[in-house]
Amino acid sequence: MEQQKKILCVGLVCLDIINVVNKYPEEDTDSRCLSQRWQRGGNASNSCTVLSLLGAPCAFMGSLSAGPVAKNLPDVTAEDFSKVDLHQFKWIHWEGRNAEEQVKMIQQVEQYNSMLPQQQKITISVEIEKTRKPLYQLFPHGDVVFVSKDVARDFGFESAEAALKGLYSRVKQGAVLICAWAEKGADALGPDGVIIHSDAFPPESLVDTLGAGDTFNAAVIYTLSKGGSLQDALTFGCRVAGRKCGFHGYDSISKVFDDMQPQSLF
């Protein structure tokens, strides 16, 4: 029996140092730290963590090192990526970073896909989160494109729906464009031209929003990779991200979703 194919996340892994205080500190004031924790971070790394906790076989690709040299690590290059055995994967997600190299990586996948029947092709997704102009060259290279609220505003849009309508011409034919807008939920636009929306699902008590966007992306990818509809994926993404904001870190994700398994959405 062939091994189940995995989801690969390409991007950053880093160390997040989180200080918990009683309230958001005012400028030039001292605040007593209630607690501190160190945890692995980075968009692609976080998304990979959530995918794993949701039960998806997955892998991470990024620059890793121990010690002071870790501060000066180069990003993954197209040459590095050429050593990946693409046969292992059904979906590859790129966190937008060194976009020129990432376009070359995606072209390698497109070349690989060109030799396969449709049902065996690797799905390509990209996240454009930062408002750095070089990242915008990634728009036409994803089957699924995640664009952030900050990027949408950088283009002059003040809502997810307006951003999708204004930016969809930048993606390739047949692609899906997704934009999450914090407490207003998320919208998506596919080739049928219909805007799909999901409300946000805020927790009873807001505890930790760090990585909520990475969690949303992972839950959307998970659902779509399982054959779920775009509406199912958007709703599940908002539900998982909302729940995640109700506790610290990610570990509890595997415990709290017994009542909301995505399979029940299909």
Tab-separated table of C-alpha atoms in Angstrom:
chain	number	residue	atom	x	y	z
A	1	MET	CA	0.000	0.000	0.000
A	2	GLU	CA	1.402	3.394	-1.029
A	3	GLN	CA	2.278	5.724	1.833
A	4	GLN	CA	-0.096	8.651	2.308
A	5	LYS	CA	1.280	11.766	0.641
A	6	LYS	CA	2.243	14.726	2.802
A	7	ILE	CA	1.828	18.490	2.915
A	8	LEU	CA	5.112	20.437	2.783
A	9	CYS	CA	5.461	23.930	4.283
A	10	VAL	CA	8.409	26.028	3.096
A	11	GLY	CA	9.498	29.122	5.022
A	12	LEU	CA	10.627	30.374	8.401
A	13	VAL	CA	11.256	28.660	11.700
A	14	CYS	CA	12.365	30.861	14.581
A	15	LEU	CA	12.247	31.261	18.345
A	16	ASP	CA	9.358	33.281	19.760
A	17	ILE	CA	9.906	34.714	23.245
A	18	ILE	CA	6.520	35.667	24.690
A	19	ASN	CA	6.157	37.874	27.748
A	20	VAL	CA	2.734	37.916	29.412
A	21	VAL	CA	1.772	41.185	31.130
A	22	ASN	CA	-1.392	42.389	32.844
A	23	LYS	CA	-2.166	44.953	30.132
A	24	TYR	CA	-0.569	46.328	26.985
A	25	PRO	CA	2.360	48.459	28.191
A	26	GLU	CA	2.399	52.201	27.686
A	27	GLU	CA	5.416	53.755	25.986
A	28	ASP	CA	8.437	54.430	28.232
A	29	THR	CA	6.958	52.592	31.208
A	30	ASP	CA	8.009	49.457	33.080
A	31	SER	CA	5.608	46.521	33.296
A	32	ARG	CA	5.822	43.519	35.560
A	33	CYS	CA	6.025	40.300	33.556
A	34	LEU	CA	3.509	37.739	34.793
A	35	SER	CA	5.109	34.891	32.876
A	36	GLN	CA	7.391	34.130	29.972
A	37	ARG	CA	7.590	31.234	27.556
A	38	TRP	CA	9.798	30.295	24.642
A	39	GLN	CA	8.219	28.479	21.727
A	40	ARG	CA	9.037	27.590	18.161
A	41	GLY	CA	7.598	30.126	15.717
A	42	GLY	CA	7.679	31.211	12.094
A	43	ASN	CA	4.702	31.195	9.728
A	44	ALA	CA	5.512	28.000	7.834
A	45	SER	CA	6.626	26.219	10.999
A	46	ASN	CA	3.431	27.200	12.834
A	47	SER	CA	1.235	26.067	9.955
A	48	CYS	CA	3.087	22.756	9.856
A	49	THR	CA	2.516	22.327	13.602
A	50	VAL	CA	-1.217	22.902	13.240
A	51	LEU	CA	-1.470	20.572	10.246
A	52	SER	CA	0.199	17.851	12.295
A	53	LEU	CA	-2.126	18.432	15.255
A	54	LEU	CA	-5.119	18.197	12.921
A	55	GLY	CA	-3.840	14.810	11.783
A	56	ALA	CA	-2.269	15.622	8.425
A	57	PRO	CA	1.041	13.988	7.461
A	58	CYS	CA	3.312	16.962	6.866
A	59	ALA	CA	6.895	18.184	6.605
A	60	PHE	CA	8.753	21.465	7.011
A	61	MET	CA	11.543	22.907	4.878
A	62	GLY	CA	13.547	25.882	6.124
A	63	SER	CA	16.946	27.020	7.371
A	64	LEU	CA	17.958	25.561	10.728
A	65	SER	CA	21.027	26.006	12.913
A	66	ALA	CA	22.156	26.083	16.515
A	67	GLY	CA	24.045	28.926	18.129
A	68	PRO	CA	24.819	32.511	17.073
A	69	VAL	CA	25.135	31.613	13.380
A	70	ALA	CA	21.367	31.120	13.330
A	71	LYS	CA	20.965	34.902	13.175
A	72	ASN	CA	22.502	35.034	9.708
A	73	LEU	CA	21.048	32.002	7.968
A	74	PRO	CA	20.136	32.385	4.297
A	75	ASP	CA	16.644	31.398	3.171
A	76	VAL	CA	16.055	28.161	1.286
A	77	THR	CA	17.149	28.445	-2.348
A	78	ALA	CA	15.828	26.875	-5.521
A	79	GLU	CA	18.954	24.710	-5.584
A	80	ASP	CA	18.135	23.439	-2.085
A	81	PHE	CA	14.576	22.749	-3.162
A	82	SER	CA	15.710	20.784	-6.221
A	83	LYS	CA	16.857	18.017	-3.841
A	84	VAL	CA	13.322	17.447	-2.522
A	85	ASP	CA	11.595	14.228	-3.579
A	86	LEU	CA	8.357	15.735	-4.882
A	87	HIS	CA	6.740	12.312	-5.146
A	88	GLN	CA	6.176	12.413	-1.360
A	89	PHE	CA	3.844	15.411	-1.463
A	90	LYS	CA	0.300	16.265	-2.525
A	91	TRP	CA	0.409	19.929	-1.452
A	92	ILE	CA	3.275	22.424	-1.036
A	93	HIS	CA	2.772	25.733	0.767
A	94	TRP	CA	5.193	28.664	0.550
A	95	GLU	CA	5.387	31.453	3.104
A	96	GLY	CA	6.387	34.449	0.994
A	97	ARG	CA	10.014	35.353	1.790
A	98	ASN	CA	12.771	35.296	-0.876
A	99	ALA	CA	10.206	35.477	-3.655
A	100	GLU	CA	12.561	35.346	-6.630
A	101	GLU	CA	13.956	32.009	-5.459
A	102	GLN	CA	10.502	30.780	-4.466
A	103	VAL	CA	9.169	31.415	-7.966
A	104	LYS	CA	11.956	29.157	-9.257
A	105	MET	CA	10.948	26.480	-6.728
A	106	ILE	CA	7.329	26.679	-7.838
A	107	GLN	CA	8.409	26.362	-11.460
A	108	GLN	CA	10.121	23.096	-10.538
A	109	VAL	CA	6.822	21.827	-9.149
A	110	GLU	CA	4.951	23.030	-12.237
A	111	GLN	CA	7.418	21.127	-14.421
A	112	TYR	CA	6.885	18.022	-12.268
A	113	ASN	CA	3.107	18.468	-12.472
A	114	SER	CA	3.190	18.755	-16.263
A	115	MET	CA	4.072	15.062	-16.482
A	116	LEU	CA	1.217	13.897	-14.233
A	117	PRO	CA	-2.533	13.367	-14.642
A	118	GLN	CA	-4.705	16.018	-12.973
A	119	GLN	CA	-5.576	13.940	-9.904
A	120	GLN	CA	-1.888	13.373	-9.094
A	121	LYS	CA	-0.673	16.957	-9.451
A	122	ILE	CA	0.750	18.762	-6.414
A	123	THR	CA	-1.380	21.700	-5.266
A	124	ILE	CA	0.619	24.911	-4.803
A	125	SER	CA	-0.310	27.538	-2.223
A	126	VAL	CA	1.451	30.774	-1.333
A	127	GLU	CA	1.059	33.228	1.531
A	128	ILE	CA	1.681	36.925	0.886
A	129	GLU	CA	1.649	38.465	4.355
A	130	LYS	CA	4.292	41.196	4.438
A	131	THR	CA	3.981	44.475	2.505
A	132	ARG	CA	7.238	43.980	0.638
A	133	LYS	CA	6.888	44.679	-3.072
A	134	PRO	CA	9.098	41.748	-4.227
A	135	LEU	CA	6.634	39.336	-2.600
A	136	TYR	CA	3.865	40.458	-4.933
A	137	GLN	CA	5.445	38.497	-7.792
A	138	LEU	CA	4.076	35.382	-6.052
A	139	PHE	CA	0.441	36.272	-6.845
A	140	PRO	CA	0.282	34.426	-10.206
A	141	HIS	CA	2.068	31.311	-8.954
A	142	GLY	CA	-0.363	29.705	-6.512
A	143	ASP	CA	-3.382	27.483	-7.005
A	144	VAL	CA	-4.422	28.903	-3.628
A	145	VAL	CA	-3.186	32.366	-2.620
A	146	PHE	CA	-3.492	33.726	0.929
A	147	VAL	CA	-3.237	37.513	1.113
A	148	SER	CA	-3.091	39.366	4.436
A	149	LYS	CA	-5.114	42.344	5.637
A	150	ASP	CA	-1.901	44.399	5.687
A	151	VAL	CA	-1.187	43.630	2.034
A	152	ALA	CA	-4.797	44.362	1.091
A	153	ARG	CA	-4.526	47.754	2.781
A	154	ASP	CA	-1.188	48.379	1.076
A	155	PHE	CA	-3.103	48.155	-2.197
A	156	GLY	CA	-5.730	50.566	-0.851
A	157	PHE	CA	-8.497	48.120	0.065
A	158	GLU	CA	-10.426	48.417	3.334
A	159	SER	CA	-12.292	45.100	3.340
A	160	ALA	CA	-11.598	41.493	2.407
A	161	GLU	CA	-14.284	41.525	-0.284
A	162	ALA	CA	-12.882	44.657	-1.911
A	163	ALA	CA	-9.373	43.194	-1.783
A	164	LEU	CA	-10.436	39.963	-3.467
A	165	LYS	CA	-12.250	41.780	-6.263
A	166	GLY	CA	-9.355	44.174	-6.747
A	167	LEU	CA	-6.525	41.642	-6.575
A	168	TYR	CA	-8.037	38.617	-8.318
A	169	SER	CA	-6.701	39.753	-11.708
A	170	ARG	CA	-3.198	39.160	-10.310
A	171	VAL	CA	-3.679	35.416	-9.713
A	172	LYS	CA	-3.528	32.762	-12.393
A	173	GLN	CA	-6.575	31.390	-14.167
A	174	GLY	CA	-8.517	28.969	-11.980
A	175	ALA	CA	-6.838	30.002	-8.729
A	176	VAL	CA	-8.472	30.693	-5.372
A	177	LEU	CA	-7.694	33.941	-3.529
A	178	ILE	CA	-8.301	34.074	0.241
A	179	CYS	CA	-8.176	37.047	2.598
A	180	ALA	CA	-8.714	36.826	6.366
A	181	TRP	CA	-9.732	40.022	8.157
A	182	ALA	CA	-9.292	39.286	11.883
A	183	GLU	CA	-12.535	39.701	13.846
A	184	LYS	CA	-14.513	40.198	10.616
A	185	GLY	CA	-13.822	36.641	9.474
A	186	ALA	CA	-12.505	35.714	6.046
A	187	ASP	CA	-13.524	35.845	2.400
A	188	ALA	CA	-12.508	33.793	-0.619
A	189	LEU	CA	-12.921	34.154	-4.369
A	190	GLY	CA	-12.563	31.354	-6.886
A	191	PRO	CA	-12.808	31.088	-10.678
A	192	ASP	CA	-16.624	31.101	-10.543
A	193	GLY	CA	-16.516	34.745	-9.462
A	194	VAL	CA	-18.582	34.176	-6.311
A	195	ILE	CA	-17.391	35.747	-3.048
A	196	ILE	CA	-17.555	33.255	-0.168
A	197	HIS	CA	-17.567	34.473	3.438
A	198	SER	CA	-17.187	33.006	6.901
A	199	ASP	CA	-17.758	34.932	10.095
A	200	ALA	CA	-15.116	34.834	12.799
A	201	PHE	CA	-15.582	32.511	15.797
A	202	PRO	CA	-14.042	34.380	18.739
A	203	PRO	CA	-13.326	32.448	21.952
A	204	GLU	CA	-15.111	33.235	25.200
A	205	SER	CA	-11.893	34.775	26.478
A	206	LEU	CA	-9.127	36.126	24.248
A	207	VAL	CA	-5.820	34.643	25.444
A	208	ASP	CA	-3.218	34.357	22.659
A	209	THR	CA	-3.549	35.564	19.066
A	210	LEU	CA	0.076	34.814	18.112
A	211	GLY	CA	-0.015	32.489	15.105
A	212	ALA	CA	-3.771	32.767	14.544
A	213	GLY	CA	-3.222	33.542	10.863
A	214	ASP	CA	-0.877	30.585	10.459
A	215	THR	CA	-3.506	28.421	12.152
A	216	PHE	CA	-6.186	29.688	9.758
A	217	ASN	CA	-4.006	28.915	6.732
A	218	ALA	CA	-3.270	25.407	7.998
A	219	ALA	CA	-6.923	24.581	8.657
A	220	VAL	CA	-7.930	25.839	5.202
A	221	ILE	CA	-5.177	23.814	3.526
A	222	TYR	CA	-6.116	20.752	5.567
A	223	THR	CA	-9.758	20.917	4.515
A	224	LEU	CA	-9.074	21.583	0.836
A	225	SER	CA	-6.459	18.816	0.734
A	226	LYS	CA	-9.116	16.418	2.039
A	227	GLY	CA	-11.506	17.370	-0.753
A	228	GLY	CA	-13.649	19.814	1.207
A	229	SER	CA	-15.387	22.728	-0.470
A	230	LEU	CA	-14.077	26.274	-0.337
A	231	GLN	CA	-16.905	27.246	2.018
A	232	ASP	CA	-16.089	24.320	4.310
A	233	ALA	CA	-12.411	25.264	4.297
A	234	LEU	CA	-13.067	28.921	5.060
A	235	THR	CA	-15.469	28.121	7.900
A	236	PHE	CA	-13.194	25.495	9.422
A	237	GLY	CA	-10.233	27.850	9.149
A	238	CYS	CA	-12.092	30.562	11.056
A	239	ARG	CA	-13.319	28.092	13.678
A	240	VAL	CA	-9.887	26.613	14.348
A	241	ALA	CA	-8.184	30.022	14.405
A	242	GLY	CA	-10.855	31.363	16.758
A	243	ARG	CA	-10.486	28.454	19.146
A	244	LYS	CA	-6.693	28.775	19.055
A	245	CYS	CA	-7.000	32.371	20.316
A	246	GLY	CA	-8.567	30.982	23.492
A	247	PHE	CA	-5.416	29.253	24.790
A	248	HIS	CA	-1.644	29.665	24.802
A	249	GLY	CA	0.365	28.005	22.052
A	250	TYR	CA	-0.867	25.186	19.835
A	251	ASP	CA	-0.727	21.913	21.772
A	252	SER	CA	-4.374	22.039	22.835
A	253	ILE	CA	-5.544	22.083	19.211
A	254	SER	CA	-5.448	18.291	19.093
A	255	LYS	CA	-7.601	18.087	22.231
A	256	VAL	CA	-10.334	20.646	21.686
A	257	PHE	CA	-11.519	19.748	18.200
A	258	ASP	CA	-13.105	16.377	18.879
A	259	ASP	CA	-16.453	18.159	18.603
A	260	MET	CA	-15.615	19.866	15.315
A	261	GLN	CA	-13.750	17.392	13.153
A	262	PRO	CA	-13.606	18.772	9.606
A	263	GLN	CA	-14.815	15.479	8.166
A	264	SER	CA	-18.251	16.356	9.538
A	265	LEU	CA	-18.246	19.415	7.292
A	266	PHE	CA	-17.892	17.450	4.064
